[in-house]
Each structure stands twice: as C-alpha cells, then as structure tokens.
XYZ file of C-alpha atoms in Angstrom:
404
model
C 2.187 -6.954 38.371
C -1.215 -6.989 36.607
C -2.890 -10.102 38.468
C -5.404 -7.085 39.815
C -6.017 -6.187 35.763
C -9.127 -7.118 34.130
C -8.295 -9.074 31.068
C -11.291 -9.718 29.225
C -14.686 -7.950 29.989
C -17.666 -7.005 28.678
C -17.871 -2.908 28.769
C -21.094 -2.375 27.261
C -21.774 1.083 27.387
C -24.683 2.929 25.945
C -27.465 1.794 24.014
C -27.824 -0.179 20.583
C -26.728 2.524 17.918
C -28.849 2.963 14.812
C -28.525 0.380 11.722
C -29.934 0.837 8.407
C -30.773 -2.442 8.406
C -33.090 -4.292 10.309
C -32.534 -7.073 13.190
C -34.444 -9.480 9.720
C -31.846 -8.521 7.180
C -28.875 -9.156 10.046
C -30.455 -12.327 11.077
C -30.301 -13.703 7.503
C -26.883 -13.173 6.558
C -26.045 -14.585 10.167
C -28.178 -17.740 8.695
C -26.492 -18.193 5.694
C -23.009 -18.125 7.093
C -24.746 -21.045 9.897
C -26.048 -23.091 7.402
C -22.639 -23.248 5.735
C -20.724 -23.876 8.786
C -23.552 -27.095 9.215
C -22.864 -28.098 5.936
C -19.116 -28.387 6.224
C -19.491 -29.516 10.029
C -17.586 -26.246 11.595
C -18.443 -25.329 15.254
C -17.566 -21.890 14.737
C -16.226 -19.117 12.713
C -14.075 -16.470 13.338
C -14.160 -13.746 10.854
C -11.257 -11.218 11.100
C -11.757 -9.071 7.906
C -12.984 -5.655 8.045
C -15.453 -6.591 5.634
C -16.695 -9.652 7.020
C -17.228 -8.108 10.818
C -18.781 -5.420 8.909
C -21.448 -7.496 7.195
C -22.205 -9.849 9.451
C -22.322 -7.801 12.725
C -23.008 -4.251 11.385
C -19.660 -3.012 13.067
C -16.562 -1.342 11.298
C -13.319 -1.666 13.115
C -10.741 0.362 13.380
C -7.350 -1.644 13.591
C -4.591 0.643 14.203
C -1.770 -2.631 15.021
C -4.646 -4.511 17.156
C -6.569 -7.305 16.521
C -10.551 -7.695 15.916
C -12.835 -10.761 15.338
C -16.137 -11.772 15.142
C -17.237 -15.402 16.496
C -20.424 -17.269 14.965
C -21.965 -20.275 16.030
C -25.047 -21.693 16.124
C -26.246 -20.194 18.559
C -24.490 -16.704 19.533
C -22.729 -14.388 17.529
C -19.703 -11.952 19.664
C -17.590 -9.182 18.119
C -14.303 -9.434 19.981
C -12.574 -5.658 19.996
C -10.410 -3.778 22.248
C -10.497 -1.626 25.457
C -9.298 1.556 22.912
C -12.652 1.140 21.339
C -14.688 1.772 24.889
C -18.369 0.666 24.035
C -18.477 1.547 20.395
C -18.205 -1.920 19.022
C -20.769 -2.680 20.958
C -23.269 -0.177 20.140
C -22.448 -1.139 16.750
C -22.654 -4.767 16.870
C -25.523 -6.796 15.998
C -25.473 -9.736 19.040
C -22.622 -9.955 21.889
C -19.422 -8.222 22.718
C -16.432 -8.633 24.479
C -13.091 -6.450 24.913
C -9.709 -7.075 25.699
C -7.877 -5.118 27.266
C -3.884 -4.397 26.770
C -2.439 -4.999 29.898
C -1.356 -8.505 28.079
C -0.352 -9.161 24.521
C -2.335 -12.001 24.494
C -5.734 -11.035 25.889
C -7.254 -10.997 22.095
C -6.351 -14.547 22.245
C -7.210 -15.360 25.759
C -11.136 -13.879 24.383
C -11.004 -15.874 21.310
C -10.049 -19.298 23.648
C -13.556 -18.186 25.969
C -15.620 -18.255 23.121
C -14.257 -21.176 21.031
C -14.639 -23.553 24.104
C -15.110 -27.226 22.980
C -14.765 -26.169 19.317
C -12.792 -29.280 16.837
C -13.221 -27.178 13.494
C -13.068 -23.560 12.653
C -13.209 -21.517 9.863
C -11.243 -18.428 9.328
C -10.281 -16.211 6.284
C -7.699 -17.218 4.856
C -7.613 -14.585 2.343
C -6.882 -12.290 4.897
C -4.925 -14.210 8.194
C -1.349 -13.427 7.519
C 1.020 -16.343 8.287
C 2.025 -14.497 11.343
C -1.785 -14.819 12.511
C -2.036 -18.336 11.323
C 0.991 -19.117 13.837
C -0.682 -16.998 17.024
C -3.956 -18.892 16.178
C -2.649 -22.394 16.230
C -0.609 -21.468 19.053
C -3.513 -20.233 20.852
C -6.423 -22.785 20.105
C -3.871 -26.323 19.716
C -5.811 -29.051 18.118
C -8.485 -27.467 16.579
C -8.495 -27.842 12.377
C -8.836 -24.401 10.491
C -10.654 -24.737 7.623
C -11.422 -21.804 5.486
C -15.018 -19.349 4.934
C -13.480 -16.542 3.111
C -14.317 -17.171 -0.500
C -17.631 -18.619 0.797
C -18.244 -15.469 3.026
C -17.289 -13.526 -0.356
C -20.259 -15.659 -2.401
C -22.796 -14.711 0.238
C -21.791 -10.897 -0.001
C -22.649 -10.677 -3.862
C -25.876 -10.896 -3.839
C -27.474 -7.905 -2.122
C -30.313 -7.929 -0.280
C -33.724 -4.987 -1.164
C -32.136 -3.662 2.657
C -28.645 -3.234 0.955
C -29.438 -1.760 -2.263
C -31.370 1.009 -0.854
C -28.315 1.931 0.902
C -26.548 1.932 -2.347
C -28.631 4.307 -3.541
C -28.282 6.470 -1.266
C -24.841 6.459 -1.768
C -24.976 7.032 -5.498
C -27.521 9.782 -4.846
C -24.809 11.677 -2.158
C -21.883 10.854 -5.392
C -24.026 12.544 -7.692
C -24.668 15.614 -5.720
C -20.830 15.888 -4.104
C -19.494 15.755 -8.213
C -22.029 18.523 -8.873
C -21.006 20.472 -6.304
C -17.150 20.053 -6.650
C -17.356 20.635 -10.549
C -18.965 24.042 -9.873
C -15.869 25.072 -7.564
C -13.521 24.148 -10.351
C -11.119 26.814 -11.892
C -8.015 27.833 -13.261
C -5.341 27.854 -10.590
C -7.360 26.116 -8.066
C -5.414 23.109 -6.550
C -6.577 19.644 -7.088
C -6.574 19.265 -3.050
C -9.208 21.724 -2.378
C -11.500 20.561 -4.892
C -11.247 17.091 -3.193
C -11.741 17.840 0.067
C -14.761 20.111 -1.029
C -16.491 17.446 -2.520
C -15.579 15.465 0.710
C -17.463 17.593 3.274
C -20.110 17.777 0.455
C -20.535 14.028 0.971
C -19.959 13.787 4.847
C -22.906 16.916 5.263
C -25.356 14.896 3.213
C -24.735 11.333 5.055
C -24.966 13.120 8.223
C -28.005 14.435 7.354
C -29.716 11.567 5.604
C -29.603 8.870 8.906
C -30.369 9.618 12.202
C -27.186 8.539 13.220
C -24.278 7.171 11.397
C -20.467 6.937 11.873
C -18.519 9.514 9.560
C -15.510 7.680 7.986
C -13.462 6.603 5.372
C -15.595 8.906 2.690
C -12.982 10.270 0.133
C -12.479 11.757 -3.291
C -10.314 11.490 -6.019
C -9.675 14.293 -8.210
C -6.957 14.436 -10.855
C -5.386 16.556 -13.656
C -3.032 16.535 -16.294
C -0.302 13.956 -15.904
C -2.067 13.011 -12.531
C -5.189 11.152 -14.759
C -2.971 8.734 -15.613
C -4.029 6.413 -12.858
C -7.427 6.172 -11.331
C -5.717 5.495 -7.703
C -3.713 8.106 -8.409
C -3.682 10.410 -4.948
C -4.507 13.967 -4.706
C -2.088 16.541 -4.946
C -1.492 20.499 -4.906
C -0.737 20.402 -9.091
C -2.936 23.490 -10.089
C -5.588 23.469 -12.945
C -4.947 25.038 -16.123
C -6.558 25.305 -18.555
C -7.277 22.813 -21.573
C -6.313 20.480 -18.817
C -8.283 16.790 -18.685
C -9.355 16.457 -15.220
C -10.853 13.130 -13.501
C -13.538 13.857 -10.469
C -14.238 10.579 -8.562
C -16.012 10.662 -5.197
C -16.629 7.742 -2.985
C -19.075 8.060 -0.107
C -18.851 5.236 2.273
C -21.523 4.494 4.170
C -21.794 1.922 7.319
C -18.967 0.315 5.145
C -20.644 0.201 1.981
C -18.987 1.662 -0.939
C -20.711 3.113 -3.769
C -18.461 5.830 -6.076
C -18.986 8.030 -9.307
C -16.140 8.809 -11.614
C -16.396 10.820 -14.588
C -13.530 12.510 -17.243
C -13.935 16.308 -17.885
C -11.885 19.319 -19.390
C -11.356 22.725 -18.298
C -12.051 26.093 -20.554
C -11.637 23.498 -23.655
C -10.627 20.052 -25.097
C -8.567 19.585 -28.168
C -9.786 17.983 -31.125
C -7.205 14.562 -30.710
C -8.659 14.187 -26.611
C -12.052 14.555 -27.952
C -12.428 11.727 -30.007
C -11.096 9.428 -27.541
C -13.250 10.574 -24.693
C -15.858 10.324 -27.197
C -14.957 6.859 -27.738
C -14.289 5.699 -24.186
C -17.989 7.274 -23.404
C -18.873 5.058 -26.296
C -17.259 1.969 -24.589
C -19.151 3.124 -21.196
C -22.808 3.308 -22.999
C -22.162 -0.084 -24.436
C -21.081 -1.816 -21.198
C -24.048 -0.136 -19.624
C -26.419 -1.741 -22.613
C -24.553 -5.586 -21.775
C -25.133 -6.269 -18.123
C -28.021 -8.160 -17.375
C -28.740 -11.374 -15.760
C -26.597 -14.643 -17.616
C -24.221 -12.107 -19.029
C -20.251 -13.599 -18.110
C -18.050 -11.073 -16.889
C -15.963 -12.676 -19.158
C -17.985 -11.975 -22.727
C -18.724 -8.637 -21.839
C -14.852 -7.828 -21.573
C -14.502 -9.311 -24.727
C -17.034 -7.867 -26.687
C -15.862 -4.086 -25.381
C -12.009 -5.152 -26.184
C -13.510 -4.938 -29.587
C -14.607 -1.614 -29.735
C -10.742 -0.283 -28.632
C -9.520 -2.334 -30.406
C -11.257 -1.613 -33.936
C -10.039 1.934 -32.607
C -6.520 0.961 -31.693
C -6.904 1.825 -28.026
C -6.926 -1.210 -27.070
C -3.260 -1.757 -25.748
C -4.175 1.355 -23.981
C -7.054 0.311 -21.318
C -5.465 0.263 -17.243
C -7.979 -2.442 -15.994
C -10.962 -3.940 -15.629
C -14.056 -2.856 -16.920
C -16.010 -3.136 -13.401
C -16.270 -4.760 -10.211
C -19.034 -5.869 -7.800
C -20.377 -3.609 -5.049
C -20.471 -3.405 -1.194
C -18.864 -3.869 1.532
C -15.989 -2.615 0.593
C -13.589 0.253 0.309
C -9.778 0.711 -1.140
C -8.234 -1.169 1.756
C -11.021 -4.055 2.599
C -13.689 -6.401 0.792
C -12.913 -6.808 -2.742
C -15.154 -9.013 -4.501
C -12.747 -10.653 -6.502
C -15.452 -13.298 -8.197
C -17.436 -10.421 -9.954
C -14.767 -8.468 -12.046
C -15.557 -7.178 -15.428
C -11.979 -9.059 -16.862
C -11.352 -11.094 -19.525
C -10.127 -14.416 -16.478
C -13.389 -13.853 -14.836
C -16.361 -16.155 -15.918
C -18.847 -15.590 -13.588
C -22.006 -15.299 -14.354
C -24.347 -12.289 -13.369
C -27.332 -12.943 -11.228
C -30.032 -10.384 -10.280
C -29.280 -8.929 -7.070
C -25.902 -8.028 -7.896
C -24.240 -4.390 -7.949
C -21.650 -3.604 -10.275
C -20.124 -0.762 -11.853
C -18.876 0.231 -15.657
C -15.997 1.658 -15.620
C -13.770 1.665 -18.828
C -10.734 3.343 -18.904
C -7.832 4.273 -21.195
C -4.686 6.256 -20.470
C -2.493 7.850 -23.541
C 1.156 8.776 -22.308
C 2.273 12.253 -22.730
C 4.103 12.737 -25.728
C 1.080 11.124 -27.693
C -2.163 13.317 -28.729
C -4.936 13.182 -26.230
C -2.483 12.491 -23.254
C -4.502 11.496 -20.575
C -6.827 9.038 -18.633
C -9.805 8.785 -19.854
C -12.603 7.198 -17.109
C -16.308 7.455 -16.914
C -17.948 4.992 -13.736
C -21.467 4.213 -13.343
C -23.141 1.844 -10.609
C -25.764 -1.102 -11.890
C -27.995 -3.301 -10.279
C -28.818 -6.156 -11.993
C -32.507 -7.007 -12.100
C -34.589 -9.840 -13.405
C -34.594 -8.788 -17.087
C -31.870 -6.417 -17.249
C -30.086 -3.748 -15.053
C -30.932 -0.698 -13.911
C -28.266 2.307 -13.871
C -28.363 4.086 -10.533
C -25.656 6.630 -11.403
C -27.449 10.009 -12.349
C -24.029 12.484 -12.993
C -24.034 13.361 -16.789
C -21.337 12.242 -19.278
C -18.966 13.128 -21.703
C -18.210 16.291 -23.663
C -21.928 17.286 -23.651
C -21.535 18.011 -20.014
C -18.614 18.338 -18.589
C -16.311 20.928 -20.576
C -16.065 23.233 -17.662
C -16.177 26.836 -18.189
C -13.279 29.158 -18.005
C-alpha cells in the first residue's frame, strides 16, 4: 500500500537560518566529539538528546512521541528529523539532513541504518536511550557494539567557549530587564499567572529583537507567593497577592537552547521582622557563595563552607538543594550538567570557562515564623583569577520590598 511512499528523503527547503555562532565555533565542538570517537575507536555517534543535537548541530527538536538523532563521523555530520518538521531542521542544522517520513514506523530507523553503513562501534547516550530505544537500536543495526558518549559529550559542554558566553549574557541581560519589568506590575490582588506571563512576553520581545532571527521557545517564568515559595519548581498559579506576602520572581529566557535564569526573593507592602532576618541571612549565604567561586574551588568545599553559615544560624536542616549548577544547554526538561553541582557529593573542580549559578535556598514551613522560601540566583563565569557575576537584578530587602 505505500511501496509508491517516499521513506527517507532529503527536503531541504529554504536557506541556512541564522546562528549566533559561527561555522569556527560549530566546527570545534564537532572536533572534539571526533577526536574522542578516534580515541576510543568509534565509527560514529549518534546523539539523541535534545541537548546534544542542540550543541553539536545548532538545531532544537521538537519531539512530540517521534524520534530525532544526530550522526557524526569523521567526515559528515546529519541531523536525522521528521517529515512534521518540513525543512526547519535543516535550516537549523549545522552540516546534512535527512527526514523520515511516517508512512512506516520504522523509517527513523531505516535513516539511521543509511548513515551508519559499515559502522562496528557506536556511541550513543546512554543517559538518555530508554531501554525501549536500546531494544529498537539493536534490533535495527545487529552486530554493531554500543558504547557510550554521554558523560563525555557532558565534559565537552562545560567549558564554554568566548562564542557561548556572549550568548549568556545576553540572556542574563533579557532576565534582568523581564524581573524589572514584572516587579513593577506587581500588586495586591493581582494573580501570580499574569505577572508570569508578563515577564514572559517581556523576555520573548527583547530576544526577538536582539538577533536577526531566532526561534521563540521554551522561555518561561516562575513566579510564586505565599505557600507557593515553598518550592523553586513550584508552577504558577491564579493564588492572588496580598499583602505582607513573600513572593519569588524567577525568569528564564532560553535562547537557541541555552539557558540562563535570574531568581530573586521579595515582599509585598512589607516584611515582618522574623522573615527579615532570614532573607537577610540567605542574601548573606548568596554574597558569600558569590565571593568563593573561582578557578580550583571544589564544588564540594564551597557547599561545605556555606553549610556553615546555616548552620551557625540553625537553618541549616532547612536548605531544598544545591547551591548551584553549571550553565548551558539546557532547560527544565534537557541537558543537566550533572558533574558541576554546587553539592556536598560533587568534587569537581572549577575551571575557567565555566558558567555557574549561586543559588541558596531555604524554605520555613508554615506554622513557623518567616514561613517561606527564601531564594536569591545569580549567574558566574569563572575566569582566570576569579569569577565574574553577570547577574545585574538587585538583592535583598534593600530592593525588593515592593510598594503597596
């Protein structure tokens, strides 16, 4: 019935979209990943991961139940998406790409077998292929030994290039201005929804407006208050301010894929006397982490040495997480770099290059004076001597007591 159906094509439509980085920076991270694979004799890779397609091809997928890949070897490197996609992913993509189309459930496979002709070894994620993947691959490619280039991939991705941190910047810049601009909308009555999707569209204006042309997705903020602090994940909801409420404002512009975010505690009309001296205190906490990353530091020591301020306060059985975690591509569903995380099991140590946030937190259970989450987040790039703090949104109770 579909003999007459194309299967595999390439639709290449349009012309090369533009990338904020250039055909150098995308040729050296396609250069690390090759010099791996020659070290560890792999023929290819297939990468799978949001993230990974991301950084090494420039392109963001969009999964919705179907399956995406990228293909390196030595010589070529192919995005594999689907027909749904028309000829975004290649626009997007820096090198080749083919579609599959649906007209057979295994088309994404039948792709994957044309470009991993002749290939003995290849090296997947397996941080992120789900056993159910695993079976479909060795089903689809038998004989060929899967070895695995996730936490490798992750190593490369630390480090960020001069290319990549100016697009962090950016990104902390458009935070900065989208918390201005949602603070000043804030008052009594006004539901935490439309203060979030304010300083959303505040955020998707200004990245539309700072590239010639870039993709619009995935940008979102956070804002909480009252009970809802409690959790820094917490979702948005219609609760309504009041006042003397604690209120968390955290926006995350995502740009290309790259993450940056801004997260700061506040009050509305006024802040008791027991919640001020712990936000006082978990600012305290934040200035100090700020002061400790710098090239050498372990993630590890610098956990320690904060879990000494809360706990010379008694706080200390009240912190949610870590105190930070490394920057870039990556959002709340993709690309965590778990080997840079401010926490007391992590001992890596920091290298200049690398972007990571402070971001202590505390959270006192209502019932108990000062109920509330307490977070301030800022985003630092380490340097050669120290680190420099990119975040520019003011802090603590000097600053963000918002008027009634």
């Amino acid at each position: 019935m579909t003999q007459d159906m194309l299967h595999v094509i390439e639709w290449h439509n349009g012309e090369k979209h533009f990338s904020p980085f250039s055909d150098a920076e995308m040729t050296r991270r396609q250069s690390e990943a090759r010099a791996w694979m020659a070290a560890n004799d792999v023929d290819a890779a297939l990468f799978t991961s949001y993230h990974c397609i991301n950084y090494y091809s420039g392109w963001l997928y969009c999964a919705f139940g179907r399956k995406y890949g990228m293909v390196l070897t030595q010589d070529e490197s192919t995005t594999i998406s689907a027909g749904i996609d028309g000829g975004q992913a290649w626009r997007r993509s820096f090198g080749r790409n083919v579609t599959y189309t649906d007209w057979r459930r295994d088309n994404f496979y039948r792709a994957l077998r044309q470009l991993t002709a002749g290939v003995q070894r290849l090296a997947i994620e397996f941080d992120t292929v789900s056993l159910d993947f695993r079976r479909m691959l060795d089903a689809a490619l038998p004989g060929v030994e899967m070895v695995d280039i996730g936490a490798a991939a992750m190593w490369m991705r630390t480090v960020k290039s001069a290319e990549e941190q100016a697009l962090i910047r950016k990104g902390a810049r458009i935070a900065s201005l989208a918390a201005a601009g949602a603070a000043a909308l804030i008052r009594e009555g006004l539901p935490e929804f439309e203060v979030a999707s304010a300083a959303t569209d505040l955020m998707n204006r200004e990245i539309a407006a700072s590239f010639p042309h870039v993709d619009l997705m995935d940008s979102w903020t956070w804002f909480q208050s009252g009970v809802n602090t409690d959790g820094a994940h917490n979702p948005v909801t219609n609760r309504r301010v009041r006042r003397g409420d604690i209120l968390s404002l955290n926006c995350f512009p995502m740009i290309f894929g790259y993450y940056t975010a801004l997260g700061r505690t506040l009050f509305y009309g006024h802040v008791d006397d027991a919640s001020l001296g712990i936000w006082e205190k978990n600012v305290a906490v934040q200035k100090r982490g700020v002061e400790l990353v710098r090239p050498g530091a372990k993630c590890n020591e610098i956990a320690s040495e904060l879990n000494e301020m809360y706990r010379g306060w008694g706080l200390l059985k009240h912190r949610s997480y870590g105190y930070g975690h490394s920057f870039g591509v990556l959002s709340h569903y993709y690309g965590r770099e778990a080997g840079i995380e401010l926490r007391e099991d992590v001992q890596t140590e920091l290298r200049p290059g690398m972007v990571i946030s402070m971001e202590p937190m505390v959270m006192l259970p209502q019932g108990m004076a000062g109920a509330g989450g307490y977070r301030e987040h800022d985003i630092l790039i380490v340097t050669e001597s120290g680190a420099e703090k990119i975040t520019d949104f003011p802090s603590g109770p000097e600053h963000n007591i918002i008027r009634a």
